[in-house]
CSV table of N, CA and C in Angstrom, one decimal:
chain,number,residue,atom,x,y,z
A,212,UNK,N,-9.5,-49.4,-37.5
A,212,UNK,CA,-8.8,-49.1,-38.7
A,212,UNK,C,-8.8,-50.3,-39.6
A,213,UNK,N,-8.4,-50.0,-40.9
A,213,UNK,CA,-8.4,-51.1,-41.8
A,213,UNK,C,-7.3,-50.8,-42.9
A,214,UNK,N,-6.8,-51.9,-43.5
A,214,UNK,CA,-6.0,-51.8,-44.7
A,214,UNK,C,-6.8,-52.4,-45.8
A,215,UNK,N,-6.8,-51.7,-46.9
A,215,UNK,CA,-7.6,-52.1,-48.0
A,215,UNK,C,-6.7,-52.2,-49.3
A,216,UNK,N,-6.6,-53.4,-49.8
A,216,UNK,CA,-5.8,-53.6,-51.0
A,216,UNK,C,-6.7,-53.5,-52.2
A,217,UNK,N,-6.2,-53.1,-53.3
A,217,UNK,CA,-6.9,-53.1,-54.6
A,217,UNK,C,-5.9,-53.2,-55.7
A,218,UNK,N,-6.3,-53.4,-56.9
A,218,UNK,CA,-5.5,-53.5,-58.1
A,218,UNK,C,-5.2,-54.8,-58.6
A,219,UNK,N,-5.6,-55.9,-57.9
A,219,UNK,CA,-5.4,-57.2,-58.4
A,219,UNK,C,-6.2,-57.5,-59.7
A,220,UNK,N,-5.9,-58.6,-60.3
A,220,UNK,CA,-6.6,-59.0,-61.5
A,220,UNK,C,-5.9,-60.1,-62.3
A,221,UNK,N,-6.3,-60.3,-63.5
A,221,UNK,CA,-5.7,-61.3,-64.4
A,221,UNK,C,-4.9,-60.7,-65.5
A,222,UNK,N,-3.7,-61.1,-65.7
A,222,UNK,CA,-2.8,-60.6,-66.7
A,222,UNK,C,-2.1,-61.8,-67.4
A,223,UNK,N,-1.6,-61.6,-68.6
A,223,UNK,CA,-0.8,-62.6,-69.2
A,223,UNK,C,0.7,-62.4,-68.7
A,224,UNK,N,1.4,-63.5,-68.9
A,224,UNK,CA,2.8,-63.5,-68.6
A,224,UNK,C,3.5,-62.3,-69.3
A,225,UNK,N,4.3,-61.6,-68.5
A,225,UNK,CA,5.0,-60.4,-69.0
A,225,UNK,C,4.3,-59.1,-68.8
A,226,UNK,N,3.1,-59.2,-68.3
A,226,UNK,CA,2.3,-58.0,-68.1
A,226,UNK,C,2.6,-57.4,-66.8
A,227,UNK,N,1.8,-56.3,-66.5
A,227,UNK,CA,2.0,-55.5,-65.3
A,227,UNK,C,0.7,-55.3,-64.5
A,228,UNK,N,0.9,-55.1,-63.2
A,228,UNK,CA,-0.2,-54.6,-62.4
A,228,UNK,C,0.4,-53.7,-61.3
A,229,UNK,N,-0.5,-52.9,-60.8
A,229,UNK,CA,-0.1,-52.1,-59.7
A,229,UNK,C,-1.1,-52.3,-58.5
A,230,UNK,N,-0.6,-52.8,-57.4
A,230,UNK,CA,-1.4,-53.0,-56.3
A,230,UNK,C,-1.4,-51.7,-55.4
A,231,UNK,N,-2.5,-51.4,-54.7
A,231,UNK,CA,-2.5,-50.3,-53.7
A,231,UNK,C,-3.0,-50.9,-52.4
A,232,UNK,N,-2.4,-50.3,-51.4
A,232,UNK,CA,-2.8,-50.6,-50.0
A,232,UNK,C,-3.1,-49.3,-49.3
A,233,UNK,N,-4.3,-49.0,-48.9
A,233,UNK,CA,-4.7,-47.8,-48.3
A,233,UNK,C,-5.1,-48.0,-46.8
A,234,UNK,N,-4.5,-47.2,-45.9
A,234,UNK,CA,-4.7,-47.4,-44.5
A,234,UNK,C,-5.7,-46.3,-44.1
A,235,UNK,N,-6.6,-46.6,-43.3
A,235,UNK,CA,-7.6,-45.6,-42.8
A,235,UNK,C,-8.0,-46.0,-41.4
A,236,UNK,N,-8.3,-45.0,-40.6
A,236,UNK,CA,-8.9,-45.2,-39.3
A,236,UNK,C,-8.0,-45.6,-38.2
A,237,UNK,N,-6.7,-45.6,-38.5
A,237,UNK,CA,-5.7,-46.0,-37.4
A,237,UNK,C,-5.2,-44.7,-36.7
A,238,UNK,N,-5.1,-44.8,-35.4
A,238,UNK,CA,-4.6,-43.7,-34.6
A,238,UNK,C,-3.2,-43.9,-34.2
A,239,UNK,N,-2.4,-44.6,-35.0
A,239,UNK,CA,-1.0,-44.9,-34.6
A,239,UNK,C,-0.2,-44.8,-35.9
A,240,UNK,N,1.1,-44.8,-35.6
A,240,UNK,CA,2.1,-44.7,-36.7
A,240,UNK,C,2.6,-46.1,-37.1
A,241,UNK,N,2.7,-46.3,-38.3
A,241,UNK,CA,3.2,-47.6,-38.8
A,241,UNK,C,4.7,-47.4,-39.2
A,242,UNK,N,5.6,-48.2,-38.7
A,242,UNK,CA,7.0,-48.1,-39.1
A,242,UNK,C,7.3,-48.8,-40.3
A,243,UNK,N,6.5,-49.7,-40.7
A,243,UNK,CA,6.7,-50.5,-42.0
A,243,UNK,C,5.4,-51.0,-42.6
A,244,UNK,N,5.4,-51.0,-43.9
A,244,UNK,CA,4.3,-51.6,-44.6
A,244,UNK,C,4.9,-52.7,-45.5
A,245,UNK,N,4.3,-53.8,-45.4
A,245,UNK,CA,4.9,-54.9,-46.2
A,245,UNK,C,3.8,-55.5,-47.2
A,246,UNK,N,4.3,-56.2,-48.2
A,246,UNK,CA,3.4,-57.0,-49.1
A,246,UNK,C,3.8,-58.4,-48.9
A,247,UNK,N,2.8,-59.3,-48.8
A,247,UNK,CA,3.0,-60.7,-48.7
A,247,UNK,C,2.1,-61.3,-49.8
A,248,UNK,N,2.4,-62.6,-50.1
A,248,UNK,CA,1.5,-63.3,-51.0
A,248,UNK,C,1.4,-64.8,-50.6
A,249,UNK,N,0.3,-65.3,-51.0
A,249,UNK,CA,0.1,-66.8,-50.6
A,249,UNK,C,-0.5,-67.4,-51.8
A,250,UNK,N,0.2,-68.4,-52.4
A,250,UNK,CA,-0.4,-69.2,-53.5
A,250,UNK,C,-1.0,-70.4,-52.9
A,251,UNK,N,-2.0,-71.0,-53.6
A,251,UNK,CA,-2.6,-72.3,-53.1
A,251,UNK,C,-1.7,-73.3,-52.8
A,252,UNK,N,-1.8,-73.9,-51.5
A,252,UNK,CA,-1.0,-74.9,-51.1
A,252,UNK,C,0.4,-74.5,-50.6
A,253,UNK,N,0.7,-73.2,-50.6
A,253,UNK,CA,2.0,-72.7,-50.2
A,253,UNK,C,1.9,-71.8,-49.0
A,254,UNK,N,3.0,-71.6,-48.3
A,254,UNK,CA,3.0,-70.7,-47.2
A,254,UNK,C,3.0,-69.3,-47.6
A,255,UNK,N,2.5,-68.4,-46.8
A,255,UNK,CA,2.6,-67.0,-47.1
A,255,UNK,C,4.1,-66.6,-47.1
A,256,UNK,N,4.4,-65.8,-48.1
A,256,UNK,CA,5.8,-65.3,-48.2
A,256,UNK,C,5.9,-63.8,-48.3
A,257,UNK,N,6.9,-63.3,-47.8
A,257,UNK,CA,7.2,-61.8,-47.9
A,257,UNK,C,7.6,-61.5,-49.3
A,258,UNK,N,7.0,-60.4,-49.8
A,258,UNK,CA,7.4,-60.0,-51.2
A,258,UNK,C,8.2,-58.7,-51.2
A,259,UNK,N,7.8,-57.7,-50.3
A,259,UNK,CA,8.4,-56.5,-50.3
A,259,UNK,C,8.0,-55.7,-49.0
A,260,UNK,N,8.8,-54.7,-48.7
A,260,UNK,CA,8.5,-53.9,-47.5
A,260,UNK,C,9.1,-52.6,-47.7
A,261,UNK,N,8.5,-51.6,-47.1
A,261,UNK,CA,9.0,-50.2,-47.1
A,261,UNK,C,9.0,-49.7,-45.7
A,262,UNK,N,10.2,-49.2,-45.3
A,262,UNK,CA,10.3,-48.6,-44.0
A,262,UNK,C,9.9,-47.1,-44.0
A,263,UNK,N,8.9,-46.7,-43.2
A,263,UNK,CA,8.4,-45.4,-43.3
A,263,UNK,C,9.3,-44.3,-42.6
A,264,UNK,N,10.3,-44.8,-42.0
A,264,UNK,CA,11.2,-43.8,-41.3
A,264,UNK,C,12.2,-43.2,-42.4
A,265,UNK,N,12.8,-44.1,-43.1
A,265,UNK,CA,13.8,-43.6,-44.1
A,265,UNK,C,13.5,-44.1,-45.5
A,266,UNK,N,12.3,-44.7,-45.7
A,266,UNK,CA,11.9,-45.1,-47.1
A,266,UNK,C,12.8,-46.2,-47.6
A,267,UNK,N,13.6,-46.9,-46.8
A,267,UNK,CA,14.3,-48.0,-47.3
A,267,UNK,C,13.4,-49.1,-47.7
A,268,UNK,N,13.8,-49.8,-48.7
A,268,UNK,CA,12.9,-50.9,-49.3
A,268,UNK,C,13.6,-52.2,-49.3
A,269,UNK,N,12.8,-53.3,-49.3
A,269,UNK,CA,13.3,-54.6,-49.2
A,269,UNK,C,12.5,-55.5,-50.2
A,270,UNK,N,13.1,-56.4,-50.8
A,270,UNK,CA,12.5,-57.3,-51.8
A,270,UNK,C,12.9,-58.7,-51.6
A,271,UNK,N,12.0,-59.6,-51.9
A,271,UNK,CA,12.3,-61.0,-52.0
A,271,UNK,C,13.2,-61.2,-53.3
A,272,UNK,N,14.1,-62.1,-53.2
A,272,UNK,CA,14.9,-62.4,-54.4
A,272,UNK,C,14.1,-62.7,-55.7
A,273,UNK,N,13.0,-63.3,-55.5
A,273,UNK,CA,12.2,-63.8,-56.6
A,273,UNK,C,11.5,-62.6,-57.3
A,274,UNK,N,11.5,-61.4,-56.7
A,274,UNK,CA,10.8,-60.3,-57.4
A,274,UNK,C,11.8,-59.1,-57.6
A,275,UNK,N,13.0,-59.2,-57.1
A,275,UNK,CA,13.9,-58.1,-57.3
A,275,UNK,C,14.1,-57.8,-58.8
A,276,UNK,N,14.1,-56.5,-59.1
A,276,UNK,CA,14.2,-56.0,-60.5
A,276,UNK,C,12.9,-56.0,-61.2
A,277,UNK,N,11.9,-56.6,-60.7
A,277,UNK,CA,10.6,-56.6,-61.4
A,277,UNK,C,9.5,-55.9,-60.6
A,278,UNK,N,9.6,-55.9,-59.3
A,278,UNK,CA,8.6,-55.2,-58.4
A,278,UNK,C,9.2,-54.0,-57.8
A,279,UNK,N,8.4,-53.0,-57.6
A,279,UNK,CA,8.8,-51.8,-56.9
A,279,UNK,C,7.8,-51.3,-55.9
A,280,UNK,N,8.2,-51.1,-54.7
A,280,UNK,CA,7.3,-50.6,-53.6
A,280,UNK,C,7.5,-49.2,-53.5
A,281,UNK,N,6.4,-48.4,-53.2
A,281,UNK,CA,6.5,-47.0,-53.0
A,281,UNK,C,5.4,-46.6,-52.1
A,282,UNK,N,5.4,-45.3,-51.7
A,282,UNK,CA,4.3,-44.9,-50.9
A,282,UNK,C,3.9,-43.4,-51.2
A,283,UNK,N,2.7,-43.0,-50.9
A,283,UNK,CA,2.2,-41.7,-51.0
A,283,UNK,C,1.6,-41.3,-49.7
A,284,UNK,N,2.4,-40.5,-48.9
A,284,UNK,CA,1.9,-40.2,-47.6
A,284,UNK,C,0.6,-39.4,-47.6
A,285,UNK,N,0.4,-38.6,-48.6
A,285,UNK,CA,-0.8,-37.7,-48.7
A,285,UNK,C,-2.0,-38.6,-48.8
A,286,UNK,N,-1.9,-39.8,-49.4
A,286,UNK,CA,-3.0,-40.6,-49.6
A,286,UNK,C,-3.0,-41.8,-48.6
A,287,UNK,N,-2.0,-41.9,-47.7
A,287,UNK,CA,-1.9,-43.0,-46.8
A,287,UNK,C,-1.9,-44.3,-47.6
A,288,UNK,N,-1.2,-44.4,-48.7
A,288,UNK,CA,-1.3,-45.5,-49.6
A,288,UNK,C,0.1,-46.0,-49.9
A,289,UNK,N,0.3,-47.3,-49.9
A,289,UNK,CA,1.5,-47.9,-50.4
A,289,UNK,C,1.2,-48.7,-51.7
A,290,UNK,N,2.1,-48.6,-52.6
A,290,UNK,CA,1.9,-49.3,-53.9
A,290,UNK,C,2.9,-50.4,-54.1
A,291,UNK,N,2.5,-51.4,-54.9
A,291,UNK,CA,3.4,-52.4,-55.3
A,291,UNK,C,3.3,-52.5,-56.9
A,292,UNK,N,4.3,-51.9,-57.5
A,292,UNK,CA,4.3,-52.0,-59.0
A,292,UNK,C,4.9,-53.3,-59.4
A,293,UNK,N,4.2,-54.1,-60.2
A,293,UNK,CA,4.6,-55.4,-60.6
A,293,UNK,C,4.8,-55.5,-62.1
A,294,UNK,N,6.0,-55.7,-62.5
A,294,UNK,CA,6.3,-55.8,-64.0
A,294,UNK,C,6.8,-57.1,-64.3
A,295,UNK,N,6.8,-57.5,-65.6
A,295,UNK,CA,7.3,-58.7,-66.1
A,295,UNK,C,6.8,-59.9,-65.3
A,296,UNK,N,5.5,-59.9,-65.1
A,296,UNK,CA,4.8,-60.9,-64.2
A,296,UNK,C,5.0,-62.3,-64.8
A,297,UNK,N,5.1,-63.2,-63.9
A,297,UNK,CA,5.3,-64.6,-64.3
A,297,UNK,C,4.1,-65.5,-63.7
A,298,UNK,N,3.8,-66.6,-64.3
A,298,UNK,CA,2.8,-67.4,-63.7
A,298,UNK,C,3.0,-67.8,-62.2
A,299,UNK,N,4.3,-67.9,-61.9
A,299,UNK,CA,4.6,-68.2,-60.5
A,299,UNK,C,4.3,-67.0,-59.5
A,300,UNK,N,4.0,-65.9,-60.1
A,300,UNK,CA,3.6,-64.7,-59.2
A,300,UNK,C,2.1,-64.8,-58.8
A,301,UNK,N,1.4,-65.8,-59.4
A,301,UNK,CA,0.0,-65.9,-59.1
A,301,UNK,C,-0.2,-66.3,-57.6
A,302,UNK,N,-1.0,-65.5,-56.9
A,302,UNK,CA,-1.3,-65.6,-55.5
A,302,UNK,C,-2.3,-64.6,-55.0
A,303,UNK,N,-2.7,-64.7,-53.8
A,303,UNK,CA,-3.4,-63.6,-53.1
A,303,UNK,C,-2.4,-62.8,-52.5
A,304,UNK,N,-2.4,-61.5,-52.8
A,304,UNK,CA,-1.5,-60.5,-52.2
A,304,UNK,C,-2.1,-59.8,-51.1
A,305,UNK,N,-1.4,-59.7,-50.0
A,305,UNK,CA,-1.8,-59.0,-48.8
A,305,UNK,C,-0.9,-57.9,-48.4
A,306,UNK,N,-1.4,-56.8,-48.0
A,306,UNK,CA,-0.5,-55.8,-47.4
A,306,UNK,C,-0.7,-55.9,-45.8
A,307,UNK,N,0.4,-55.5,-45.2
A,307,UNK,CA,0.5,-55.7,-43.7
A,307,UNK,C,1.2,-54.5,-43.2
A,308,UNK,N,0.9,-54.1,-42.0
A,308,UNK,CA,1.5,-52.9,-41.3
A,308,UNK,C,2.0,-53.3,-40.0
A,309,UNK,N,3.1,-52.7,-39.6
A,309,UNK,CA,3.7,-52.9,-38.3
A,309,UNK,C,3.9,-51.6,-37.6
A,310,UNK,N,3.4,-51.6,-36.3
A,310,UNK,CA,3.6,-50.4,-35.5
A,310,UNK,C,4.8,-50.4,-34.7
A,311,UNK,N,5.7,-51.3,-34.9
A,311,UNK,CA,7.0,-51.4,-34.2
A,311,UNK,C,8.1,-51.6,-35.3
A,312,UNK,N,9.3,-51.3,-34.8
A,312,UNK,CA,10.4,-51.5,-35.7
A,312,UNK,C,10.6,-53.0,-36.0
A,313,UNK,N,10.8,-53.3,-37.2
A,313,UNK,CA,10.9,-54.7,-37.6
A,313,UNK,C,12.3,-55.3,-37.4
A,314,UNK,N,12.4,-56.6,-37.0
A,314,UNK,CA,13.7,-57.3,-37.0
A,314,UNK,C,13.9,-58.0,-38.3
A,315,UNK,N,12.9,-58.6,-38.8
A,315,UNK,CA,12.9,-59.4,-40.1
A,315,UNK,C,11.7,-59.0,-40.9
A,316,UNK,N,11.9,-58.2,-41.9
A,316,UNK,CA,10.7,-57.7,-42.7
A,316,UNK,C,9.9,-58.8,-43.3
A,317,UNK,N,10.5,-59.9,-43.6
A,317,UNK,CA,9.8,-61.0,-44.4
A,317,UNK,C,9.0,-62.0,-43.5
A,318,UNK,N,9.1,-61.7,-42.2
A,318,UNK,CA,8.4,-62.6,-41.3
A,318,UNK,C,7.0,-62.1,-41.0
A,319,UNK,N,6.0,-62.8,-41.3
A,319,UNK,CA,4.6,-62.3,-41.2
A,319,UNK,C,4.2,-62.0,-39.7
A,320,UNK,N,4.8,-62.7,-38.8
A,320,UNK,CA,4.5,-62.4,-37.4
A,320,UNK,C,4.9,-61.0,-36.9
A,321,UNK,N,5.8,-60.4,-37.7
A,321,UNK,CA,6.2,-59.0,-37.3
A,321,UNK,C,5.2,-58.0,-37.5
A,322,UNK,N,4.1,-58.3,-38.2
A,322,UNK,CA,3.1,-57.3,-38.6
A,322,UNK,C,1.8,-57.6,-37.8
A,323,UNK,N,1.2,-56.5,-37.3
A,323,UNK,CA,0.0,-56.7,-36.5
A,323,UNK,C,-1.3,-56.4,-37.2
A,324,UNK,N,-1.2,-55.8,-38.4
A,324,UNK,CA,-2.4,-55.4,-39.1
A,324,UNK,C,-2.3,-55.9,-40.6
A,325,UNK,N,-3.4,-56.5,-41.0
A,325,UNK,CA,-3.5,-57.1,-42.4
A,325,UNK,C,-4.7,-56.6,-43.1
A,326,UNK,N,-4.5,-56.6,-44.4
A,326,UNK,CA,-5.7,-56.3,-45.3
A,326,UNK,C,-6.3,-57.7,-45.7
A,327,UNK,N,-7.4,-57.6,-46.5
A,327,UNK,CA,-8.1,-58.8,-46.8
A,327,UNK,C,-7.6,-59.5,-48.0
A,328,UNK,N,-6.7,-58.9,-48.7
A,328,UNK,CA,-6.0,-59.6,-49.8
A,328,UNK,C,-6.7,-59.3,-51.2
A,329,UNK,N,-5.9,-59.4,-52.2
A,329,UNK,CA,-6.3,-59.2,-53.5
A,329,UNK,C,-5.7,-60.2,-54.5
A,330,UNK,N,-6.5,-60.8,-55.3
A,330,UNK,CA,-6.0,-61.9,-56.1
A,330,UNK,C,-5.3,-61.4,-57.4
A,331,UNK,N,-4.1,-62.0,-57.6
A,331,UNK,CA,-3.3,-61.7,-58.8
A,331,UNK,C,-3.2,-63.1,-59.5
A,332,UNK,N,-3.6,-63.1,-60.8
A,332,UNK,CA,-3.5,-64.3,-61.6
A,332,UNK,C,-2.7,-64.0,-62.9
A,333,UNK,N,-1.6,-64.7,-63.1
A,333,UNK,CA,-0.8,-64.5,-64.3
A,333,UNK,C,-0.9,-65.8,-65.1
A,334,UNK,N,-1.4,-65.7,-66.3
A,334,UNK,CA,-1.5,-66.8,-67.2
A,334,UNK,C,-0.3,-66.9,-68.2
A,335,UNK,N,0.0,-68.1,-68.6
A,335,UNK,CA,1.2,-68.3,-69.4
A,335,UNK,C,0.8,-68.2,-70.9
């Protein structure tokens, strides 16, 4: 199976992008899908997560009120709607999936499956 991200690109500060993460070829259920990002020279950080059991959502403080995570089960796709983008949002964004219940959604080790990443660049 694989997770494939799309939707990255270059935008100006204040702009918007919608990232997609589509899962295919997996023969198991994912309890959570998360979005992480990694900027040059920085550690990977959790951005958002959606629990597939009850659709509860989680966000990093830095993106609350600007980013929205959602999913479309019919398309096996999770979205990350990003509004009011800032230059500090520039990073490679990865989606990740966990086949177990999470203890801490923002910890990358909780996820067993990762996409290849998509670049988001926000210019000032």
